[in-house]
C-alpha angles and dihedrals in degrees: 000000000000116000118242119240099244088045090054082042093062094034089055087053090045088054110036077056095055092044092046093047096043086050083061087066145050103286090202096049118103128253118245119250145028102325119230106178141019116212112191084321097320110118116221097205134201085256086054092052099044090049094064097037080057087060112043076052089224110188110228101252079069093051114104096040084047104050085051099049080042095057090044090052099048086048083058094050092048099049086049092047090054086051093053096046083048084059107040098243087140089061095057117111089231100057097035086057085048093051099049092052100050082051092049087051100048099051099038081056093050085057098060093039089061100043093043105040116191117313117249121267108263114250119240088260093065097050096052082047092057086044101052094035095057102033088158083070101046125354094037087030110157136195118227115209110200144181123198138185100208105199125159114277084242098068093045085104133170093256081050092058093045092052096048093048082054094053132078094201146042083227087069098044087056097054091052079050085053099046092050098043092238106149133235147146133227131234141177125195141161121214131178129235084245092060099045133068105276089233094053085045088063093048102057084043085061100050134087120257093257107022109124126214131176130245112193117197116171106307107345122070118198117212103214132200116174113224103188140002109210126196100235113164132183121208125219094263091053091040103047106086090047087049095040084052096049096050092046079059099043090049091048090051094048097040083051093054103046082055080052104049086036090056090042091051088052091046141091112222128181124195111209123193086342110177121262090268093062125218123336107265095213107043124195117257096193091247121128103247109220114279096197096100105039127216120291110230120184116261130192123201107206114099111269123027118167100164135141086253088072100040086109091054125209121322120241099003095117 
């Protein structure tokens, strides 16, 4: 079967990084561990192995057909990294930049995982605390039924918004969509206030059953009505693991910052031909920030907004 594009895309990273890496050793030394496999002279070995079932994170019940999918496909990423290294692509400027900053990243990430260990596991305290202290997101948890028209952002005219601010219903906005050939498709979707900016949350709490407003994102715009609000609360129990999750990852960020701020107050750092706006004043540490309250986007609730401020969309409401 022939391979897709963006599949030989990754497989050619995956490669260029092995060759590269693999440039940086002795080609003839041996690889460490049992050997399972010999490609044109190049040994896949047990380590090896073991290394990528870690990270696929296969429960044991998976093992044996994973360890045999895994092998195969180290065998497939041997045979194109000798191709690559046949042909020099480990010798392009692109890849070697690429290289180097998955290496930099890498390194810069073992780091922090060294200073900083693995937080500790939030007490049972601290987990009440985070429930009581965010009931919109447990204890007052709704659920947002919701109907869209989704259209491009090109054919959101001016006669569209008229006719939208004319109409009760997304049904009849539909039907002046219809008479004038404009396309569109229709959705319907549910999302928790969990799941949604608090901000945006309020919003739709705010709002009559009915009442449209727009969401524009890129080049699509989605045209939203809520149906129905529901009461559907989570207690602690339920809640814990979620919460105990969600402060690890908050611990690990902030224990990750403050290495950062304290490397950055020891250093000296030089800013040459920055741009007018200076340097950024929160950088990035390379640590997942905790995704367990989502980003809070600015929502209006009149019926058709079509602002800058909602240029991102709303999160979530795929």
């Amino acid at each position: 079967m022939t391979m897709s594009r963006s599949r030989q895309l990754k497989w050619t990273a995956v490669v260029v990084l092995a060759a590269t890496l693999a440039a940086c050793g002795n080609k003839t030394e041996k690889k460490p561990g049992q050997a399972l496999a010999s490609v044109n002279g190049e040994e896949i070995t047990v380590m090896q192995l073991n290394e990528e079932l870690g990270r696929a994170n296969i429960t044991a019940a998976q093992q044996d057909t994973a360890r045999k999918r895994l092998l195969e496909a180290l065998i497939d990423r041997q045979l194109l990294e000798g191709e690559a290294a046949k042909e020099k692509l480990d010798r392009d400027p692109k890849v070697m930049q690429a290289i180097e900053r998955a290496r930099a990243t890498i390194i810069a990430q073992a780091y922090l995982q060294k200073r900083i260990g693995t937080p500790a596991r939030p007490v049972r305290a601290e987990v009440e605390q985070y429930f009581n202290q965010n009931p919109q997101f447990f204890g007052q948890r709704k659920i947002f039924e919701m109907r869209q028209l989704v259209l491009p952002t090109a054919d959101v005219t001016d006669a569209v918004k008229a006719a939208i601010d004319a109409s009760k219903s997304l049904d009849e906005v539909a039907v002046y969509l219809d008479q004038h050939q404009i396309k569109y498709g229709r959705a319907q979707l549910a999302r928790s206030s969990q799941e949604l900016p608090p901000e945006l949350a309020s919003k739709l709490m705010s709002m009559n059953k009915g009442q449209l407003f727009i969401i524009r994102e890129g080049d699509r715009s989605m045209l939203m009505s809520v149906v129905e609000v529901k009461d559907a609360p989570v207690n602690l129990e339920q809640a814990a693991p979620q919460i105990e999750q969600f402060l690890m990852n908050k611990k690990n960020k902030d224990a990750a910052d403050a290495e950062i701020k304290r490397l950055r107050a020891s250093a000296k750092i030089e800013y040459l031909n920055a741009p007018a706006s200076g340097a950024p004043a929160q950088p990035a540490t390379g640590v997942p920030a905790p995704a367990a309250v989502p980003s809070t986007p600015a929502v209006s609730a009149t019926k058709t907004t079509d602002t800058d401020a909602n240029a991102r969309g709303v999160a979530g409401l795929k």
